[in-house]
Amino acid sequence: MKKLLLFSCCTAFLFACGSSGTEESGTNESKSADVSTYDPHRGEGKFSDYEAGAFNATLASQGKAVYEAKCQSCHKLSDERLVGPGWKGITERRTPSWILNFITNPDPMIDKDPQLQAQLEICMVRMPNQNLSDEEAKNLFEYMRQNDGAQ
């Protein structure tokens, strides 16, 4: 039983740290060109100027369900790190567009954002792409806002 548990943990770790399925060209030129266009305030993805608007408790409750299904195993709602960093204060430290882009498009952002790369060195596990829909991402963001005190 112990061997099976150890095997399962190692397998999960390997998949979490594995490649995203895209191959890089191997040259530093192409990566540095991509980094030069990276906007650290909005991240990289389809959300450019997302306006949060008034807090929506219904969306936050739907976001809580997303958190419990896809995020809770790695993130606490406090500032305490589990596998990934805690969520306390995230909506105060990052723009709505950055958060939405990161939770829907983590791989390119991890590859380009120096702060995410530093976080990766601490956590040692890349955030996997959870394949959230735009609606799920917005609901999750609303739950993050609720966690940070929005009412």
Coordinates of C-alpha atoms in Angstrom, one line a residue:
M1 CA 0.0 0.0 0.0
K2 CA 2.8 2.4 0.8
K3 CA 4.5 1.6 -2.5
L4 CA 1.3 2.4 -4.4
L5 CA 0.8 5.7 -2.5
L6 CA 4.5 6.7 -3.2
F7 CA 4.1 5.7 -6.9
S8 CA 0.9 7.8 -7.1
C9 CA 2.5 10.8 -5.6
C10 CA 5.5 10.6 -7.8
T11 CA 3.4 10.2 -10.9
A12 CA 1.2 13.2 -10.0
F13 CA 4.4 15.3 -9.4
L14 CA 5.8 14.3 -12.8
F15 CA 2.6 15.2 -14.6
A16 CA 2.4 18.5 -12.8
C17 CA 6.0 19.4 -13.7
G18 CA 5.8 18.0 -17.3
S19 CA 5.8 19.9 -20.5
S20 CA 2.7 21.7 -21.7
G21 CA 2.9 19.7 -25.0
T22 CA 4.4 22.6 -26.9
E23 CA 8.0 22.5 -28.0
E24 CA 10.2 25.5 -27.9
S25 CA 12.5 26.3 -30.8
G26 CA 15.5 26.0 -28.5
T27 CA 16.8 29.5 -29.3
N28 CA 17.0 32.2 -26.7
E29 CA 16.2 34.8 -29.4
S30 CA 12.6 33.8 -29.9
K31 CA 11.9 33.6 -26.2
S32 CA 13.5 37.0 -25.5
A33 CA 11.4 38.5 -28.3
D34 CA 8.3 37.1 -26.7
V35 CA 9.3 38.4 -23.2
S36 CA 9.9 41.9 -24.6
T37 CA 6.2 42.2 -25.5
Y38 CA 4.9 40.8 -22.2
D39 CA 2.8 43.2 -20.2
P40 CA 3.2 42.4 -16.5
H41 CA 0.0 44.3 -15.6
R42 CA -2.4 42.4 -17.8
G43 CA -0.4 39.2 -18.4
E44 CA -0.9 37.3 -21.7
G45 CA -4.2 36.1 -22.9
K46 CA -7.6 37.3 -24.2
F47 CA -8.5 39.5 -21.3
S48 CA -7.1 43.0 -21.8
D49 CA -9.1 45.5 -19.8
Y50 CA -11.5 43.5 -17.7
E51 CA -13.6 45.7 -15.4
A52 CA -14.8 43.9 -12.3
G53 CA -17.8 46.0 -11.6
A54 CA -20.0 45.6 -8.5
F55 CA -19.5 42.5 -6.4
N56 CA -21.8 39.7 -7.4
A57 CA -22.5 37.1 -4.7
T58 CA -24.2 34.7 -7.1
L59 CA -21.1 34.5 -9.3
A60 CA -18.9 34.2 -6.3
S61 CA -20.9 31.2 -5.1
Q62 CA -20.4 29.6 -8.5
G63 CA -16.7 30.5 -8.3
K64 CA -16.5 28.8 -4.9
A65 CA -17.7 25.5 -6.6
V66 CA -14.9 26.0 -9.2
Y67 CA -12.4 26.6 -6.4
E68 CA -13.5 23.5 -4.5
A69 CA -13.3 21.3 -7.7
K70 CA -10.1 22.6 -9.3
C71 CA -8.1 24.8 -7.0
Q72 CA -8.5 23.8 -3.4
S73 CA -6.0 21.0 -3.5
C74 CA -3.2 23.4 -4.2
H75 CA -4.3 26.8 -2.9
K76 CA -5.5 28.0 0.5
L77 CA -7.7 31.0 0.9
S78 CA -5.3 32.4 3.5
D79 CA -1.8 33.7 2.7
E80 CA -0.4 30.3 3.6
R81 CA 1.3 28.3 0.8
L82 CA 0.1 24.8 0.2
V83 CA 1.4 23.6 -3.2
G84 CA 0.8 26.9 -4.8
P85 CA 0.6 30.3 -3.0
G86 CA -2.3 31.3 -0.8
W87 CA -4.9 33.6 -2.4
K88 CA -5.3 36.2 0.4
G89 CA -4.9 39.6 -1.1
I90 CA -4.4 38.5 -4.7
T91 CA -7.1 40.8 -6.0
E92 CA -5.3 43.7 -4.4
R93 CA -1.9 42.8 -5.8
R94 CA -2.9 41.9 -9.4
T95 CA -5.2 43.4 -11.9
P96 CA -8.4 41.6 -12.9
S97 CA -7.1 41.0 -16.4
W98 CA -3.8 39.6 -15.1
I99 CA -5.7 37.1 -12.8
L100 CA -8.1 36.0 -15.5
N101 CA -5.3 35.6 -18.1
F102 CA -3.2 33.6 -15.6
I103 CA -6.0 31.2 -14.6
T104 CA -7.0 30.6 -18.2
N105 CA -3.5 30.8 -19.8
P106 CA -0.9 29.9 -17.2
D107 CA 1.9 28.3 -19.4
P108 CA 2.8 31.4 -21.5
M109 CA 2.7 33.6 -18.5
I110 CA 4.9 31.4 -16.4
D111 CA 7.4 31.4 -19.3
K112 CA 7.5 35.2 -19.5
D113 CA 6.6 36.7 -16.1
P114 CA 9.7 37.1 -13.8
Q115 CA 7.6 37.2 -10.7
L116 CA 5.8 33.9 -11.7
Q117 CA 9.2 32.4 -12.4
A118 CA 10.4 33.4 -9.0
Q119 CA 7.2 31.9 -7.5
L120 CA 7.9 28.7 -9.4
E121 CA 11.3 28.4 -7.8
I122 CA 9.6 28.5 -4.4
C123 CA 6.7 26.2 -5.1
M124 CA 8.6 23.9 -7.4
V125 CA 5.4 22.9 -9.3
R126 CA 4.0 24.7 -12.4
M127 CA 0.4 25.6 -12.2
P128 CA -1.5 23.3 -14.6
N129 CA -3.9 24.6 -17.1
Q130 CA -7.3 23.7 -15.6
N131 CA -9.0 24.5 -19.0
L132 CA -11.5 26.9 -17.4
S133 CA -14.1 28.5 -19.5
D134 CA -14.2 32.3 -19.5
E135 CA -17.4 32.1 -17.4
E136 CA -15.7 29.8 -14.9
A137 CA -12.7 32.1 -14.7
K138 CA -14.9 35.2 -14.1
N139 CA -16.8 33.3 -11.4
L140 CA -13.6 32.2 -9.8
F141 CA -12.3 35.8 -9.9
E142 CA -15.4 36.9 -8.1
Y143 CA -14.8 34.3 -5.4
M144 CA -11.3 35.6 -5.0
R145 CA -12.8 39.1 -4.6
Q146 CA -15.1 37.8 -1.9
N147 CA -12.2 36.1 -0.2
D148 CA -10.4 39.5 -0.2
G149 CA -13.5 41.2 1.5
A150 CA -15.6 42.4 -1.4
Q151 CA -19.3 42.6 -0.6

